[in-house]
Short mmCIF file of C-alpha atoms in Angstrom, two decimals:
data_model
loop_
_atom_site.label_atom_id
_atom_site.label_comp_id
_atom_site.label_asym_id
_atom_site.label_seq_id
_atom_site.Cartn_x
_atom_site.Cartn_y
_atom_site.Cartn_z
CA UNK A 11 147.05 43.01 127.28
CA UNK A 12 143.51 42.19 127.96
CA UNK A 13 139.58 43.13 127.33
CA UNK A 14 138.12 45.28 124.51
CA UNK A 15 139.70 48.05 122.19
CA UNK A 16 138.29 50.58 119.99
CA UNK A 17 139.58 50.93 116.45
CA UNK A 18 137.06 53.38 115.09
CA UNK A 19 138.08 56.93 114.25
CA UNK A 20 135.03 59.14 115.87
CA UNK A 21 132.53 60.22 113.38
CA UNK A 22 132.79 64.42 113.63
CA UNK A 23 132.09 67.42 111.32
CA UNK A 24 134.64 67.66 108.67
CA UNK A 25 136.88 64.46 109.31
CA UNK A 26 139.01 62.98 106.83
CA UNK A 27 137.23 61.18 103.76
CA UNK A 28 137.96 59.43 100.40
CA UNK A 29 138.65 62.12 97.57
CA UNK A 30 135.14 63.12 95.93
CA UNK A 31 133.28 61.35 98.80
CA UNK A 32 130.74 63.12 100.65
CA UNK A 33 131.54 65.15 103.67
CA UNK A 34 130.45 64.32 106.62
CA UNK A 35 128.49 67.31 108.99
CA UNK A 36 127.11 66.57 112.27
CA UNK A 37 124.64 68.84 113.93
CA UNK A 38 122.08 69.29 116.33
CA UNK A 39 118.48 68.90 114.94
CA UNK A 40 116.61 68.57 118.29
CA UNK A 41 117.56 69.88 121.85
CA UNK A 42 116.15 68.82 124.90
CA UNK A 43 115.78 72.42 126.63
CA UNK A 44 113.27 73.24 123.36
CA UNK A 45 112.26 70.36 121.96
CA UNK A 46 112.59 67.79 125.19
CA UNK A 47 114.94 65.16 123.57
CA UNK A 48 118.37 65.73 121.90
CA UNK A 49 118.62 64.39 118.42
CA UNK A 50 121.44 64.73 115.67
CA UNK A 51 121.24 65.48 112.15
CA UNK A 52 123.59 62.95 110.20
CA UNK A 53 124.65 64.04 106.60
CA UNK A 54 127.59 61.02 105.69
CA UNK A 55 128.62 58.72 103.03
CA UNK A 56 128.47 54.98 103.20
CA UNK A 57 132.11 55.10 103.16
CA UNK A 58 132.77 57.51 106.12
CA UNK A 59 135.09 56.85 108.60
CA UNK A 60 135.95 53.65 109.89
CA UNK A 61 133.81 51.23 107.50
CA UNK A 62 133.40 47.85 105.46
CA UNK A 63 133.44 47.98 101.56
CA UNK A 64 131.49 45.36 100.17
CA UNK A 65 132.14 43.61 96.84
CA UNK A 66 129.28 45.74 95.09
CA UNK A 67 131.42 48.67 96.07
CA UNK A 68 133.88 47.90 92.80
CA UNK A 69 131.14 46.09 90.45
CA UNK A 70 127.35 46.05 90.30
CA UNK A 71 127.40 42.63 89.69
CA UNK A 72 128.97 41.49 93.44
CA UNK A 73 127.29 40.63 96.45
CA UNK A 74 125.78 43.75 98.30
CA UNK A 75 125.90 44.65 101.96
CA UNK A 76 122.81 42.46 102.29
CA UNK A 77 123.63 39.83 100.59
CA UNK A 78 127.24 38.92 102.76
CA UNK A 79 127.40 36.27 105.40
CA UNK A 80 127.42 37.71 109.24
CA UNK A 81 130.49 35.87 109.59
CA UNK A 82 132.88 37.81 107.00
CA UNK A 83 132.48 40.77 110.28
CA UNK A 84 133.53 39.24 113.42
CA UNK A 85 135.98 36.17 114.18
CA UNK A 86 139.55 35.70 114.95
CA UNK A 87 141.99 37.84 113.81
CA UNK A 88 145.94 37.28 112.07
CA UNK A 89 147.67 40.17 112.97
CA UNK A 90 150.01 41.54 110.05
CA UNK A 91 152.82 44.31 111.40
CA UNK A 92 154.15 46.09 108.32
CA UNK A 93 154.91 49.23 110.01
CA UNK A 94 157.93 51.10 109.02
CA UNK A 95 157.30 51.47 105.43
CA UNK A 96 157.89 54.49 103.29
CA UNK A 97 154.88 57.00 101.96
CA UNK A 98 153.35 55.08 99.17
CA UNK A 99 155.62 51.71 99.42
CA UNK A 100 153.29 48.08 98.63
CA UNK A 101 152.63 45.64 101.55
CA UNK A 102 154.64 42.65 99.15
CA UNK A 103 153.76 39.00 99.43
CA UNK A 104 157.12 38.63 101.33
CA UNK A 105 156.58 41.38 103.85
CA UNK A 106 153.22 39.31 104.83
CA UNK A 107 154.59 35.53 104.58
CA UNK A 108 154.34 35.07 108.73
CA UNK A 109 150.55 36.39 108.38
CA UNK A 110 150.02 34.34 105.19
CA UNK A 111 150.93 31.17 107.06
CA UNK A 112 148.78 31.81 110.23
CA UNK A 113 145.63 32.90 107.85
CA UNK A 114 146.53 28.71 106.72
CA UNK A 115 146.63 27.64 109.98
CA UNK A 116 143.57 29.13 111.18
CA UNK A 117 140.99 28.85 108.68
CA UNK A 118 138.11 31.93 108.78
CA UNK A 119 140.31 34.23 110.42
CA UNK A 120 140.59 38.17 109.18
CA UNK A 121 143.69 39.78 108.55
CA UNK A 122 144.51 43.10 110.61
CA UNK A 123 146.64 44.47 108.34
CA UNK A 124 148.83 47.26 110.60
CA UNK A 125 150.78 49.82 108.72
CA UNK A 126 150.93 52.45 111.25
CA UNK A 127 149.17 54.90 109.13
CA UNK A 128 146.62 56.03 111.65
CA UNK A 129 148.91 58.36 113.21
CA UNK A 130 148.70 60.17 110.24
CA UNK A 131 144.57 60.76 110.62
CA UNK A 132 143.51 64.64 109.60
CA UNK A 133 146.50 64.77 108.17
CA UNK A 134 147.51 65.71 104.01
CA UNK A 135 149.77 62.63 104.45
CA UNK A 136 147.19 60.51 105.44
CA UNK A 137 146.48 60.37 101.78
CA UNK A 138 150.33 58.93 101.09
CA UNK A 139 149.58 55.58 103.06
CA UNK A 140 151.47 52.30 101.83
CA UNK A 141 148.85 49.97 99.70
CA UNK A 142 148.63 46.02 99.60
CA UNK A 143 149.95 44.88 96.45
CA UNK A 144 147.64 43.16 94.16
CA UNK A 145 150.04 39.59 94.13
CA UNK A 146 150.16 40.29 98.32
CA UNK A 147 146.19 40.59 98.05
CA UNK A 148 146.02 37.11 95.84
CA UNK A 149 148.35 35.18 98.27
CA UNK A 150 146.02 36.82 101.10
CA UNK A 151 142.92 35.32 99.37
CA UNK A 152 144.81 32.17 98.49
CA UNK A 153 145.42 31.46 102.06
CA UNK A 154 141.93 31.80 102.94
CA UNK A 155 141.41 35.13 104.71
CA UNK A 156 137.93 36.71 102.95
CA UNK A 157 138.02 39.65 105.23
CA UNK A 158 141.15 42.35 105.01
CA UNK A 159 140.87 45.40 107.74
CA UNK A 160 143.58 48.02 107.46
CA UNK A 161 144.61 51.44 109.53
CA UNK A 162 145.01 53.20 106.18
CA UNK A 163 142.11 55.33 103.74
CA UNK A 164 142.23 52.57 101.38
CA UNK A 165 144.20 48.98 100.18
CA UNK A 166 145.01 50.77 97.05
CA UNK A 167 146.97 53.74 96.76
CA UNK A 168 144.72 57.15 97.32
CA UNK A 169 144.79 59.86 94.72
CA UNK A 170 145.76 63.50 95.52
CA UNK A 171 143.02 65.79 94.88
CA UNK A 172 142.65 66.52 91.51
CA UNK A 173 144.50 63.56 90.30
CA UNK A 174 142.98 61.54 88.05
CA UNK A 175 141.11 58.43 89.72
CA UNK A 176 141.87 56.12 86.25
CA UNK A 177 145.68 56.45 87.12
CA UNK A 178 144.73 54.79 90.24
CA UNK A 179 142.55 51.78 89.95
CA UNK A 180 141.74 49.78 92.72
CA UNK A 181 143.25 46.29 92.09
CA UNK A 182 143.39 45.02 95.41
CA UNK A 183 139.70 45.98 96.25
CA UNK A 184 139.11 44.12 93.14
CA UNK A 185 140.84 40.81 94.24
CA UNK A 186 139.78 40.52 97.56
CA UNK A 187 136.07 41.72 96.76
CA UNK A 188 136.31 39.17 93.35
CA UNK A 189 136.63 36.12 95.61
CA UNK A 190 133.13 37.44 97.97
CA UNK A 191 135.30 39.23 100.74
CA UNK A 192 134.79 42.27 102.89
CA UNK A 193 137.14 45.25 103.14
CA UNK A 194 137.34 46.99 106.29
CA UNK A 195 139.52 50.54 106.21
CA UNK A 196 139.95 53.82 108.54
CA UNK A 197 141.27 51.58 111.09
CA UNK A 198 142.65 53.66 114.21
CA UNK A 199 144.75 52.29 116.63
CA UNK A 200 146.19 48.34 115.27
CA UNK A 201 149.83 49.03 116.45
CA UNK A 202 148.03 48.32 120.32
CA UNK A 203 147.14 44.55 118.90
CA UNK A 204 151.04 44.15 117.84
CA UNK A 205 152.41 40.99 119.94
CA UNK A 206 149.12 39.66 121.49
CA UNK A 207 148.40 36.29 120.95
CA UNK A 208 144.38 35.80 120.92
CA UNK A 209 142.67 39.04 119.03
CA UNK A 210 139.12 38.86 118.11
CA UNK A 211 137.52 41.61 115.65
CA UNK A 212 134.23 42.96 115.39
CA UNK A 213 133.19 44.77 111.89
CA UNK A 214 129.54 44.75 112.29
CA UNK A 215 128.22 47.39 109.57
CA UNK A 216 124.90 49.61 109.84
CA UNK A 217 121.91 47.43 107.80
CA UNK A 218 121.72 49.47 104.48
CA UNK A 219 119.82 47.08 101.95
CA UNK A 220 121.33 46.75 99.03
CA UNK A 221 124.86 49.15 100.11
CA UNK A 222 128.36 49.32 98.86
CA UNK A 223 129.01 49.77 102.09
CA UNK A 224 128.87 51.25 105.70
CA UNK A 225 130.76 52.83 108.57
CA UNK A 226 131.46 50.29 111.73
CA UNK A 227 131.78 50.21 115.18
CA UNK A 228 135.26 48.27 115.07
CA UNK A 229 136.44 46.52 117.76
CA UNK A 230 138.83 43.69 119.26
CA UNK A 231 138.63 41.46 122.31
CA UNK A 232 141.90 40.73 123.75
CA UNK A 233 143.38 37.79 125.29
#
């Protein structure tokens, strides 16, 4: 497998989003036959779609958007294939030790973390997605990565509707965005990386000053 791949879900009226998050509409607001150029209206949350949390996304105190290094979006990439699991099940330290030792071997790399959960897009289930465990997200950050992308909502687990958020937390956004990293989720599309040996990724966000966040054109150059 060679040359570029899309991993971005398409941004469309009504598609999936985080639990209280905004939804996203997209609509005409010029046409060319009336107006002479065709324009959309936009109405989305930072965190629509395929997109990059920042650290400021879990604590005012963390870098913003703004304020991260071009380099924590783009660069090589450690591909990590934990498909299989069940609904809700942690990516483990163990499940990720061939990734962990690659991230060591190639210092600056991102980790593609592929769980096979973006089959499950516009789904209810793709709310039950496995979650990186906060001891697998320390080992991840011990070994070097700063920049986690998964095909999933979230790292942590996602609440149902109506459950309370507190239950939840968000420990691995908290470790990976605690040491200045990036978190890239809404992935679509990883399992096609599975077995190649040179992947680049591309995470480049919109330029919101001072954001928690934005969606992403995310890509990968093969071989």
């Amino acid at each position: 497998m060679s040359g570029w791949v899309d991993l971005s879900v398409p941004v469309v009226s009504g598609m999936p989003v985080y639990p209280g998050d905004p939804e996203v509409t997209v609509s005409p607001a010029l046409r060319a036959p009336v107006d002479g150029v065709n324009v959309l209206a936009l109405h989305l949350g930072s965190q629509s779609g395929t997109h990059v949390d920042a650290p400021y996304h879990v604590d005012d105190a963390w870098p913003r958007l703004d304020e991260l290094p071009l380099d924590r979006f783009a660069g090589p990439a450690v591909v990590a294939d934990v498909r299989g699991l069940a609904p809700r099940s942690p990516v483990t330290p163990g499940l990720l030790a061939p990734a962990l030792d690659a991230l060591v071997a190639a210092p600056g790399a991102l980790l593609l973390l592929v769980t096979g959960w973006s089959a499950h897009w516009g789904c209810d289930t793709y709310l039950d997605h496995p979650w990186l465990a906060p001891d697998a997200a320390e080992a991840v950050v011990a070994a070097g990565a700063r920049t986690v992308a998964v095909d999933a909502l979230s790292v942590d687990p996602t609440p149902r509707p109506g459950a309370p958020q507190a239950e939840f937390g968000l420990p691995a956004h908290r470790v990976l965005c605690g040491a200045g990293g990036v978190i890239a989720e809404n992935l679509t599309g990883l399992d096609r990386l599975v077995g190649t040996e040179r992947v680049e990724v591309f995470l480049f966000p919109l330029r919101l000053p001072e954001a928690d966040g934005a969606p992403v054109r995310a890509v990968a150059r093969v071989g």
